[in-house]
Coordinates of C-alpha atoms in Angstrom, one line a residue:
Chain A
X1 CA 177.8 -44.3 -108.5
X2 CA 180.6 -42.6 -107.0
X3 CA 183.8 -44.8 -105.8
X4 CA 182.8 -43.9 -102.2
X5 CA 179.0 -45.1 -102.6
X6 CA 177.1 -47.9 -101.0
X7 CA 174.3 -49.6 -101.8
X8 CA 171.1 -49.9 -99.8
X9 CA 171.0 -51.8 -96.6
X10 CA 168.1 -53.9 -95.8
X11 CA 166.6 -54.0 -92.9
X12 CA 164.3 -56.1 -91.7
X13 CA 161.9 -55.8 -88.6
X14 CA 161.4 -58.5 -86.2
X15 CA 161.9 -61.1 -89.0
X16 CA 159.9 -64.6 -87.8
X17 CA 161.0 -67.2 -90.1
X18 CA 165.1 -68.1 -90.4
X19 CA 163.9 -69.8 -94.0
X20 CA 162.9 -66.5 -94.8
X21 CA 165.8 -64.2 -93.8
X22 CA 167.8 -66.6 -96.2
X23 CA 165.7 -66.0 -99.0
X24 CA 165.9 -62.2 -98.6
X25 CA 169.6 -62.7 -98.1
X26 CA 169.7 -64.6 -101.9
X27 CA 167.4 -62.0 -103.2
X28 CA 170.1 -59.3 -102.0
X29 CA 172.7 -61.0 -103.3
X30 CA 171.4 -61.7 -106.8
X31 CA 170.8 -57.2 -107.3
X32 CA 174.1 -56.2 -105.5
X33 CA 173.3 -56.0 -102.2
X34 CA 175.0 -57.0 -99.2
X35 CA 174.2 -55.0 -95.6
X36 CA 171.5 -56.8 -93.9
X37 CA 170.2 -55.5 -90.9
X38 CA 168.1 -57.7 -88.5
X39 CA 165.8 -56.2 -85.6
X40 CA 164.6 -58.7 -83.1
X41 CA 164.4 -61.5 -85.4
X42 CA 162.0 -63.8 -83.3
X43 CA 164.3 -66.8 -83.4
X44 CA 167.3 -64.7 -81.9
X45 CA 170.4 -65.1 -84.6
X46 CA 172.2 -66.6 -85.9
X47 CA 169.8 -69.5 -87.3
X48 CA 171.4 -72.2 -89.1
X49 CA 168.1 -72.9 -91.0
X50 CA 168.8 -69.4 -93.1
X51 CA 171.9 -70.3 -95.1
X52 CA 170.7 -73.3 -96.8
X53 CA 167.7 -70.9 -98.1
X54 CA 169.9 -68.3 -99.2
X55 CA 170.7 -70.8 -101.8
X56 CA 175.0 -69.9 -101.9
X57 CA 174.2 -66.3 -100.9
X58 CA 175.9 -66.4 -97.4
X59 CA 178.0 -63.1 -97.0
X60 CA 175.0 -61.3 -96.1
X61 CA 174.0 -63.8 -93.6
X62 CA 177.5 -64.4 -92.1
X63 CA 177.9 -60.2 -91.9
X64 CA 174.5 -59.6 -90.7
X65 CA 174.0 -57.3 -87.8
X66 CA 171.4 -57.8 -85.1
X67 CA 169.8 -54.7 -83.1
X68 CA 167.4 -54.2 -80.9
X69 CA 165.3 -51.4 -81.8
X70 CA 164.6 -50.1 -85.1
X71 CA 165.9 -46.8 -83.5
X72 CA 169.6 -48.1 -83.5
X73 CA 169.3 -50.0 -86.9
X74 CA 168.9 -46.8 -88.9
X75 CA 170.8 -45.0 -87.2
X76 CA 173.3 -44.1 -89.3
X77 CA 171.1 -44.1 -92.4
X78 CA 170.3 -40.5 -94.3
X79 CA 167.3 -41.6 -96.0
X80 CA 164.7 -44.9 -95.2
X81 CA 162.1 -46.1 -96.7
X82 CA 159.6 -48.7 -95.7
X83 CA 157.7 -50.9 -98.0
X84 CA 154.1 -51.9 -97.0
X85 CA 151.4 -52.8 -98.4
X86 CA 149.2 -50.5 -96.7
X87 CA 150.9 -47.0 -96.2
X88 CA 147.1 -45.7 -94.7
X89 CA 148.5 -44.7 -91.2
X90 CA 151.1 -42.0 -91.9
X91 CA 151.2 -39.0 -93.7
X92 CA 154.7 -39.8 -95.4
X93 CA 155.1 -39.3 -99.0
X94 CA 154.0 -43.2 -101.3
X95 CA 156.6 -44.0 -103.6
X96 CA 156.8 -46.6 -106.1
X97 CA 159.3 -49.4 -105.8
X98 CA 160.6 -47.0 -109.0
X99 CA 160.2 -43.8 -107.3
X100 CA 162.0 -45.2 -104.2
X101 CA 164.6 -46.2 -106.0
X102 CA 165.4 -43.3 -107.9
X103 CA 165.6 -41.2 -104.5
X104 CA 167.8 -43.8 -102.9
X105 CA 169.8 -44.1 -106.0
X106 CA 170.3 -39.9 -106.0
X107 CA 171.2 -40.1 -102.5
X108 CA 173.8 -42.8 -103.3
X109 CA 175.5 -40.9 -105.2
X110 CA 175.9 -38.3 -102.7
X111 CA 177.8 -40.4 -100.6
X112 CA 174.3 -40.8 -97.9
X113 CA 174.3 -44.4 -96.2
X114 CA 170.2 -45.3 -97.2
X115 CA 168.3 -48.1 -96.4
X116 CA 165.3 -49.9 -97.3
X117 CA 162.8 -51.3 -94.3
X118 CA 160.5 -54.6 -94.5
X119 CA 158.2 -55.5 -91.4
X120 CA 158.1 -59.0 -90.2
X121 CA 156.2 -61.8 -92.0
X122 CA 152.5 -61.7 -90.1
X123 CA 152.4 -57.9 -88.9
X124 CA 154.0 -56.0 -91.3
X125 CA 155.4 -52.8 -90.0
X126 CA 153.5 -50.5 -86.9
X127 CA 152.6 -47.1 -87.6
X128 CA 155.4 -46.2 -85.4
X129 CA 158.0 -47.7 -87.3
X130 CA 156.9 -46.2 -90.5
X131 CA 157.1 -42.9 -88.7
X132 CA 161.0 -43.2 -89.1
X133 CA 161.0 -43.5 -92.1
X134 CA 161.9 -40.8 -95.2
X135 CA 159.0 -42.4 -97.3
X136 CA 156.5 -45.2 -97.9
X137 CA 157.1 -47.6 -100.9
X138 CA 154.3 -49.3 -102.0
X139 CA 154.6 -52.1 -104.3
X140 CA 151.2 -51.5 -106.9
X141 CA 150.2 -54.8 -106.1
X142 CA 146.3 -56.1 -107.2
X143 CA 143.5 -54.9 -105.0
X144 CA 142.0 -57.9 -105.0
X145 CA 144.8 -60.2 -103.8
X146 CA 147.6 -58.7 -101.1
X147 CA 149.9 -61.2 -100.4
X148 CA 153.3 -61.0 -101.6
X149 CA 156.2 -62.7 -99.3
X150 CA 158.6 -60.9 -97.6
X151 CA 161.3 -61.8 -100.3
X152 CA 159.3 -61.2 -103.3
X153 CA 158.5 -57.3 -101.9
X154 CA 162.4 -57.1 -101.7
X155 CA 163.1 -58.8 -104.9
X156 CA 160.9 -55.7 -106.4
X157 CA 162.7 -53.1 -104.7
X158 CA 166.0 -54.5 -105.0
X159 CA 165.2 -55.1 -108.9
X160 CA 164.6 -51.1 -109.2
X161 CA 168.0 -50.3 -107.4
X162 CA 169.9 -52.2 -109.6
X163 CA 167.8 -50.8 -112.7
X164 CA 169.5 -47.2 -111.3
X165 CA 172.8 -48.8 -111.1
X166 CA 173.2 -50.2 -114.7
X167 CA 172.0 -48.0 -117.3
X168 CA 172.3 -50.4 -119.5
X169 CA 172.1 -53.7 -117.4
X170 CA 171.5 -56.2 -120.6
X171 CA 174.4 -54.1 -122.9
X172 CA 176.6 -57.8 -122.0
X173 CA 174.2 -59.5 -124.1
X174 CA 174.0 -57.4 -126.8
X175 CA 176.9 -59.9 -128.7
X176 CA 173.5 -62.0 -129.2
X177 CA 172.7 -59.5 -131.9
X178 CA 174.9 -59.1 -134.1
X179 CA 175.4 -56.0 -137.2
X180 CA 172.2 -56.5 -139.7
X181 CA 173.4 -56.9 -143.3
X182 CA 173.7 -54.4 -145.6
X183 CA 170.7 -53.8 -147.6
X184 CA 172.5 -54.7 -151.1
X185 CA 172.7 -58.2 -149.5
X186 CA 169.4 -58.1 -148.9
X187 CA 168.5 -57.5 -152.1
X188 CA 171.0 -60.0 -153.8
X189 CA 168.4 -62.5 -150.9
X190 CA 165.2 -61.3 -152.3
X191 CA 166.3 -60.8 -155.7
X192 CA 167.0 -65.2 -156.1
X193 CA 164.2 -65.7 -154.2
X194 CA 161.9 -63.9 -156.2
X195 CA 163.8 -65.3 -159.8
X196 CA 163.4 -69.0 -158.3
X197 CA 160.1 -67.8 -157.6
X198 CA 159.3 -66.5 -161.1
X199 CA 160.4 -69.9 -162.3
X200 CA 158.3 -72.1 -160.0
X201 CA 155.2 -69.8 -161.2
X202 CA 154.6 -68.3 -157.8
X203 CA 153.4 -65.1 -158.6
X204 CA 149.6 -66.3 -159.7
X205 CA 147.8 -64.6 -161.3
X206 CA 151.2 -62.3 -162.8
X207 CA 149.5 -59.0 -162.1
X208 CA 149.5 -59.2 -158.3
X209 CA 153.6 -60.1 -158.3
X210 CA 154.5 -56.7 -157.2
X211 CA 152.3 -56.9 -153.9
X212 CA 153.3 -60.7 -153.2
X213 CA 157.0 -59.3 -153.7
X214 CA 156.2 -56.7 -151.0
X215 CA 155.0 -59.3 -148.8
X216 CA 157.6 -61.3 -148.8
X217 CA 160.3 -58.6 -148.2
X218 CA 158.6 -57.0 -145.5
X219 CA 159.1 -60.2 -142.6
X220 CA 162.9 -60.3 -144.2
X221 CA 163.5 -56.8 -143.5
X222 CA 161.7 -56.8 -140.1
X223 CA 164.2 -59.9 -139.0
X224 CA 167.4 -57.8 -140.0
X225 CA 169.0 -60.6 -141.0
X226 CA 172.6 -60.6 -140.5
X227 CA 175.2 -61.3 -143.3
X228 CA 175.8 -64.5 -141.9
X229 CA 172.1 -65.2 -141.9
X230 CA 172.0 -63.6 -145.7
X231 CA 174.4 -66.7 -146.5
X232 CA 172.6 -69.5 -145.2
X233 CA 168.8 -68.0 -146.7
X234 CA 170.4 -67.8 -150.1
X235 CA 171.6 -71.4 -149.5
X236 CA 168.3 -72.2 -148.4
X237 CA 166.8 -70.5 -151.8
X238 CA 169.5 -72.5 -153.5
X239 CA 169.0 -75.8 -152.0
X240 CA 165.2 -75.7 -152.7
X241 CA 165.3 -74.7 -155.9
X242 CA 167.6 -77.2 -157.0
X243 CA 165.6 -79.7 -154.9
X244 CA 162.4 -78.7 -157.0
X245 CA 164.8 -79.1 -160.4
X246 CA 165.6 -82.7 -159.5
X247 CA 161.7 -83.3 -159.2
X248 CA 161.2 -81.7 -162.0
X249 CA 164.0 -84.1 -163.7
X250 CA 162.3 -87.1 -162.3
X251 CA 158.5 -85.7 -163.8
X252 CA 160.0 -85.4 -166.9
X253 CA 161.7 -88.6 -167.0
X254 CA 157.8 -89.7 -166.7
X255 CA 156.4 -87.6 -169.1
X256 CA 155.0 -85.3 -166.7
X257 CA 154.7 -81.6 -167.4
X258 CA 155.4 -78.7 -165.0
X259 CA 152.0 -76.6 -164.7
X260 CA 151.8 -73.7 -161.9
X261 CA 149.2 -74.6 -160.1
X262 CA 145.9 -72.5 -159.8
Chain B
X1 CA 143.5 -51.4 -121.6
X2 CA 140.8 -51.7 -124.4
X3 CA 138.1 -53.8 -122.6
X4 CA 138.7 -56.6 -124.6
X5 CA 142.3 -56.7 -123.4
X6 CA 143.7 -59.8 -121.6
X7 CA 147.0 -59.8 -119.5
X8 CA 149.8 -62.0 -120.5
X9 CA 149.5 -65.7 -119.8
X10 CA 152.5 -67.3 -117.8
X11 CA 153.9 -70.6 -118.9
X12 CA 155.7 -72.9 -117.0
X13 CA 157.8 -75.4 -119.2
X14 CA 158.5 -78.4 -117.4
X15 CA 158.0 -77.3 -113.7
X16 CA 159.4 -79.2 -110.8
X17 CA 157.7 -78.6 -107.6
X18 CA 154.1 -77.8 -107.1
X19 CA 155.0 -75.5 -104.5
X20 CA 156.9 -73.2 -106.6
X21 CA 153.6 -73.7 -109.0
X22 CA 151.5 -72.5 -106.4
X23 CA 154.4 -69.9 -105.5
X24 CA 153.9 -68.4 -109.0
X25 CA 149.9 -68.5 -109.1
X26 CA 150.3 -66.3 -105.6
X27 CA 152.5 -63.7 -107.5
X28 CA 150.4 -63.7 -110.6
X29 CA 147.3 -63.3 -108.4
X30 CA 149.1 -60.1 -107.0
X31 CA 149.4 -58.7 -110.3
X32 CA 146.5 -59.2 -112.2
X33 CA 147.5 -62.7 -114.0
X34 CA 145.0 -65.6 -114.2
X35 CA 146.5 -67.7 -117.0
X36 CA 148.8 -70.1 -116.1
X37 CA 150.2 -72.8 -118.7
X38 CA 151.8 -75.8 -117.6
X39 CA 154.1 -77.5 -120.0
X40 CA 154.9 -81.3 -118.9
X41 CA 154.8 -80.3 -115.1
X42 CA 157.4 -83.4 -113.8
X43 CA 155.1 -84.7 -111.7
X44 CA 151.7 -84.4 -113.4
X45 CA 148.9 -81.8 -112.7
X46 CA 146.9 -80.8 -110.4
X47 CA 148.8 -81.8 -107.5
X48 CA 147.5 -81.1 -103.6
X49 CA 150.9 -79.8 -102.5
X50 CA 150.7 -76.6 -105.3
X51 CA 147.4 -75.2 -103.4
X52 CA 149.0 -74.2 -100.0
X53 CA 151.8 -72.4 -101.2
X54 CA 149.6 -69.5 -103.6
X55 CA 148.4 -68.5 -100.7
X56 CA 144.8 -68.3 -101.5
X57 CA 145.5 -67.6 -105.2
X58 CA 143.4 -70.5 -105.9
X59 CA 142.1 -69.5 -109.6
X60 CA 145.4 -69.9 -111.6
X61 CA 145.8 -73.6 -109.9
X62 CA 142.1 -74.3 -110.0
X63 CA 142.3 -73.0 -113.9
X64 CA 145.6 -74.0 -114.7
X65 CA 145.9 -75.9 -118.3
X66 CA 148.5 -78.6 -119.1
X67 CA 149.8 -79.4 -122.4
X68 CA 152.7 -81.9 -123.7
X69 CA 154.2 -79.1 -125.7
X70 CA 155.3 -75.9 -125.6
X71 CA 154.3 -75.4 -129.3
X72 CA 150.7 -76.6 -128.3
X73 CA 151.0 -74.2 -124.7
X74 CA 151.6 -71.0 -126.9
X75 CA 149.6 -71.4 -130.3
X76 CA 147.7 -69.2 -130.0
X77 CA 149.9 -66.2 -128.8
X78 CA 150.9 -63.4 -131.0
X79 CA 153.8 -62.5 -128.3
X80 CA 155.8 -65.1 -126.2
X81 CA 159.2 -63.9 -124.5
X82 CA 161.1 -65.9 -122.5
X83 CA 163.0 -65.1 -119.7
X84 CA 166.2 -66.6 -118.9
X85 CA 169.0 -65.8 -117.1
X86 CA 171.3 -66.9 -119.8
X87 CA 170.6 -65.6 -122.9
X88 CA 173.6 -66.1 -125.2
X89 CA 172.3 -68.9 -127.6
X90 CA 170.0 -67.5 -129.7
X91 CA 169.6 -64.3 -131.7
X92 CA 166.9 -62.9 -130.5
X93 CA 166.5 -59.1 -129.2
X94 CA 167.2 -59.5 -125.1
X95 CA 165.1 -56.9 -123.1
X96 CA 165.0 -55.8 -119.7
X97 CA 161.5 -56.7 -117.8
X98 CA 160.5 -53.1 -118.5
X99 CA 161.3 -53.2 -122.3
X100 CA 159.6 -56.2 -122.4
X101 CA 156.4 -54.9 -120.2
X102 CA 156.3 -52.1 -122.4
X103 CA 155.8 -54.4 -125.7
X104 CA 153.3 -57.0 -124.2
X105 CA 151.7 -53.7 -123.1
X106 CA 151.4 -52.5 -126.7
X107 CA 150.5 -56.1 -128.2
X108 CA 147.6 -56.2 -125.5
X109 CA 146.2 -52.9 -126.2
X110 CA 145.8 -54.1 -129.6
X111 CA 144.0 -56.7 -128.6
X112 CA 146.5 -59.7 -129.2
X113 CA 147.1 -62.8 -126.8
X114 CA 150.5 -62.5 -125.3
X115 CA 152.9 -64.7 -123.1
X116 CA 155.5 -65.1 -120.7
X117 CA 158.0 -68.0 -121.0
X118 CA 159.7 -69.4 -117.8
X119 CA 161.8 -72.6 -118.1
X120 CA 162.1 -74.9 -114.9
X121 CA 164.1 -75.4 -111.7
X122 CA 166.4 -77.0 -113.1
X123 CA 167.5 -76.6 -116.5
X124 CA 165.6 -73.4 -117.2
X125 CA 165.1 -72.9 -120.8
X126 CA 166.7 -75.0 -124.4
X127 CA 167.8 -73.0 -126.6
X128 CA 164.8 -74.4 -128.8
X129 CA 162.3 -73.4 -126.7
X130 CA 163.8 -70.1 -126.4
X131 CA 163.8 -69.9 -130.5
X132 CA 160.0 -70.1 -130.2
X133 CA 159.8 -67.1 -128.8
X134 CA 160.2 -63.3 -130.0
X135 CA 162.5 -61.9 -127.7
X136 CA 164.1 -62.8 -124.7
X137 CA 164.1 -61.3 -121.1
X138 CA 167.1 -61.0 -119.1
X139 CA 166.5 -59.5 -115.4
X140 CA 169.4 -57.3 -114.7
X141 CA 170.9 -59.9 -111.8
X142 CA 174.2 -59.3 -110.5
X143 CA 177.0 -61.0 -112.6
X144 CA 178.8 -62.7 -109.4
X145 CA 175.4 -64.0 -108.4
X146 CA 172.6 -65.1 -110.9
X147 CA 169.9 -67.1 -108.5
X148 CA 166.1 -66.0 -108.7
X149 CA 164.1 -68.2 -107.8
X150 CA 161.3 -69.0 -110.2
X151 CA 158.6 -67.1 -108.7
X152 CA 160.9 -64.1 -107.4
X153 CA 161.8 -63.7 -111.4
X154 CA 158.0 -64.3 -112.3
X155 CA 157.0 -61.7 -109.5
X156 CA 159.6 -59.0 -111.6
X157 CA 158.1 -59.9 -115.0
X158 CA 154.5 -59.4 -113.7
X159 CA 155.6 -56.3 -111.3
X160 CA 156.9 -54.7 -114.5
X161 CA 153.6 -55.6 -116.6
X162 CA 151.6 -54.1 -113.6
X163 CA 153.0 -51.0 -113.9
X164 CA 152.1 -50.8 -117.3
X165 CA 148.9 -51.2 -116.1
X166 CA 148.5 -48.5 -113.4
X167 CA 149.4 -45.1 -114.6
X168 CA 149.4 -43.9 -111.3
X169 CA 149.1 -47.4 -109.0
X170 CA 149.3 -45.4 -106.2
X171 CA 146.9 -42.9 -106.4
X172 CA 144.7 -44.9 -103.7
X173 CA 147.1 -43.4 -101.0
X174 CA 147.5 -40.4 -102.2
X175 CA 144.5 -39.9 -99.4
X176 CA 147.8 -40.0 -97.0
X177 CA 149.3 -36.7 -97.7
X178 CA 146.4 -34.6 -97.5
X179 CA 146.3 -30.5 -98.9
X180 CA 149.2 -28.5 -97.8
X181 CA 148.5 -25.2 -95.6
X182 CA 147.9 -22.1 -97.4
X183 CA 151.1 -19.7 -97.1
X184 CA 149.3 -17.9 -95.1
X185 CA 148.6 -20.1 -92.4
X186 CA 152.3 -21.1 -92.6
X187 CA 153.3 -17.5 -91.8
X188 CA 151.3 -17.7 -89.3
X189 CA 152.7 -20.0 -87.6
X190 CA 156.3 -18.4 -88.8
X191 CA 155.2 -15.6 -87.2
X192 CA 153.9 -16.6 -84.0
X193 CA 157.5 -18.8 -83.4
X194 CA 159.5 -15.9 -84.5
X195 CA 158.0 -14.0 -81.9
X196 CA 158.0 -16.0 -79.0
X197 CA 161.7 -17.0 -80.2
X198 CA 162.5 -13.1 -79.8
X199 CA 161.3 -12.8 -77.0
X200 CA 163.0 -15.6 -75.6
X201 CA 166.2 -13.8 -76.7
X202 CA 166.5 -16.9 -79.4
X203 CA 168.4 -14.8 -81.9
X204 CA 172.1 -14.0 -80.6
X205 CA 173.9 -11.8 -82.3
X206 CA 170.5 -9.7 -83.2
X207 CA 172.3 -9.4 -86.7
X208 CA 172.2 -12.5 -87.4
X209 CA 168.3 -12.9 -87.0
X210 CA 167.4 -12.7 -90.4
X211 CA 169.6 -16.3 -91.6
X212 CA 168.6 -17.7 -88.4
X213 CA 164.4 -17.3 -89.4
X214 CA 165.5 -18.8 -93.1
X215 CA 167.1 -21.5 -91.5
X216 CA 163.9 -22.1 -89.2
X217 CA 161.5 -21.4 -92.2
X218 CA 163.2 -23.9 -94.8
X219 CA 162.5 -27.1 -93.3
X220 CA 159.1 -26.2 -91.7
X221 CA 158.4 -25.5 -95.7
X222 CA 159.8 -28.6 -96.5
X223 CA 157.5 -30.6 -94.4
X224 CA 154.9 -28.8 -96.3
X225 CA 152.7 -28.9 -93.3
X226 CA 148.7 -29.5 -93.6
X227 CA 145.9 -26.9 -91.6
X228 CA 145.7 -29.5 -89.2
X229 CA 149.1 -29.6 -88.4
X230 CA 149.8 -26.0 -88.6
X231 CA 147.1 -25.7 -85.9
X232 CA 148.9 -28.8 -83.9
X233 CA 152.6 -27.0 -84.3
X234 CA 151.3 -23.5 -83.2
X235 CA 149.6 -25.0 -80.3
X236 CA 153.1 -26.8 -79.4
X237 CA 154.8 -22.9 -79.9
X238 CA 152.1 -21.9 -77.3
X239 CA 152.5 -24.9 -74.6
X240 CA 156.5 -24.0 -74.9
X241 CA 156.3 -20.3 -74.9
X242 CA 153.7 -20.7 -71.2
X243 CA 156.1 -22.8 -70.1
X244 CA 159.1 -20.8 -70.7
X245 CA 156.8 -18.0 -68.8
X246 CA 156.2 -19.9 -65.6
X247 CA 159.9 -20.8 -65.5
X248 CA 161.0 -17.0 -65.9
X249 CA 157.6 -16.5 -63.1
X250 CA 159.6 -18.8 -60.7
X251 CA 163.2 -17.3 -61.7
X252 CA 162.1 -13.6 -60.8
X253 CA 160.5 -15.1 -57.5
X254 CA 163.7 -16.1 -56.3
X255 CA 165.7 -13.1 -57.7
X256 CA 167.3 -14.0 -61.0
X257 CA 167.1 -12.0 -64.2
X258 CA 166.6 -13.8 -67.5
X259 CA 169.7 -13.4 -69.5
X260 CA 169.9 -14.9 -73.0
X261 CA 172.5 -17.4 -73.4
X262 CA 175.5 -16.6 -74.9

């Protein structure tokens, strides 16, 4: 985004439920959003019931402005779409909550004020409402059930906006993984193994060692151990081994002879 | 999906409130998921108040199993990720809800039972139930805000797993934007406003005409107008061109010559 860009408003069209207008509100908060825009809300506004459902999530509450007609809400918007779940009335373009948000996100960066329109909770939005609109998303929801809430149909568009923001949203996570080990660890890892192997007769009968060896390197390399990781199998190797020595110290003691077994 | 393909289950370890039990069944029900797993639900299963709050998505609840581990909830998966919002403990691969829809896609078009994990309220996720699991999803929430709700970050997961689904969800509207005019039609109706615009004395200076019909022509092309509507728009040139003609009528009547504007 440019310095001069701003997200998406929200706007939402005669809005029944002040529980509800708070959950949007936390739903905008959580993907970057903050300019909510409230036509005719039934309860009038403010509605003290809405902060405690925006769950910490106040600034779009406390800045959110209240119009009277959708006419005046978008007013100053370049590009709106509305979501619906049943976009049969118009003859404006369907988008995808993806689709949507990769127009909005190019407009964005053109410096256009754009918006995103929900209809109230038990109506949804009138044909002439859509009619303002840019575009129609429609969230590709099952057929045979249609009944996602008001904030759950803005957590989906909001969730694709912020996909367009971050290229690379989960990149502050990617200290989880850290740099696989070199393959010459590797081998030093399946090299003891399969010598501590060898020793505890494993590889039964001896002709098929060369495919149980491939077998066993094949989940090690899929894991990409790191080097750290390398350590701590080889001390695992180690550890068992040794632990199967001192058994066989104690058999011995007994008289007991180590046979692979078949 | 190969017909023997079944959609990710959704497991719920150690769940709080029935109503944001029911909550999830009604987003799974929107996207195509049945199986819901219940991991030591806090206070016991079924419970009355989970039914009121899907909704109508009655079959997850009504089919819902329960199970004292999470071991036990996902043995027989070939896939389980878990989503949490904080994903810094482990060492597993962190994908976004797309990566990850993309690879249960995969696993189920193979054929292979696959999962998403969702932790409670509350705590969310330990770190050992996370290790369980073969990769973890992180929703791309905002850094100075991180609070979804369970069933607003269920509805993201399953939203993303639906579109893997539907290659084209929303071909069912594509009914909605019905076949564009034929070109000629449209210059038709180019032709028709042109004219009347000339001799309305529209285009002043003459020379400029030419950029003046672009101008006119672009959006109108835009719009990418249907038969129907060419028929509608050339029928409003007509009513506005008559009109024009019973004002100049009434002009001459009392005397005054129809100048075009400068």
């Amino acid at each position: 985004m440019s310095p001069s860009s701003v997200p998406p408003c929200v706007i939402l069209n005669e809005p029944q439920l002040a529980e509800n207008i708070g959950a949007v509100a936390r739903v905008m908060a959580n993907f970057g959003l903050s300019d909510l825009r409230l036509v005719r809300p039934r309860d009038g506004w403010p509605q003290e019931r809405a902060w405690p459902s925006a769950s910490g999530a106040d600034w779009p509450l406390d800045n959110a402005k209240v119009f009277d007609t959708l006419e005046a809400a978008i007013a100053d918007l370049k590009l709106v779409f509305a979501t619906t779940a049943r976009p049969r009335e118009t003859r404006l373009p369907v988008l995808t909550p993806r689709e949507a948000a990769a127009q909005l996100s190019a407009d964005v960066a053109l410096g256009r004020a754009v918006g995103l329109l929900f209809g109230g909770e038990r109506a949804g939005l009138e044909t002439d409402d859509i009619a303002l609109c840019q575009g129609i998303v429609s969230i590709p929801i099952d057929a045979r059930f249609r009944s996602l809430n008001l904030a759950q149909a803005v957590s989906i568009t909001a969730y694709e906006w912020k996909m367009t923001v971050d290229d690379r949203p989960w990149v502050k996570f990617e200290q989880n993984v850290e740099d696989p080990a070199d393959q010459s660890s590797l081998l030093g890892l399946y090299g003891q193994l399969e010598d501590e192997l060898e020793k505890a007769g494993f590889y039964h009968p001896p002709e098929k060692k060369p495919s149980m060896v491939r077998n066993l390197r094949a989940p090690l390399a899929r894991a990409r151990l790191t080097e750290q990781e390398v350590r701590t199998f080889r001390g695992v190797v180690t550890a068992l081994s040794r632990g199967r020595g001192r058994v066989l110290a104690k058999l011995a003691a007994k008289g007991v002879k180590d046979e692979p077994e078949t």
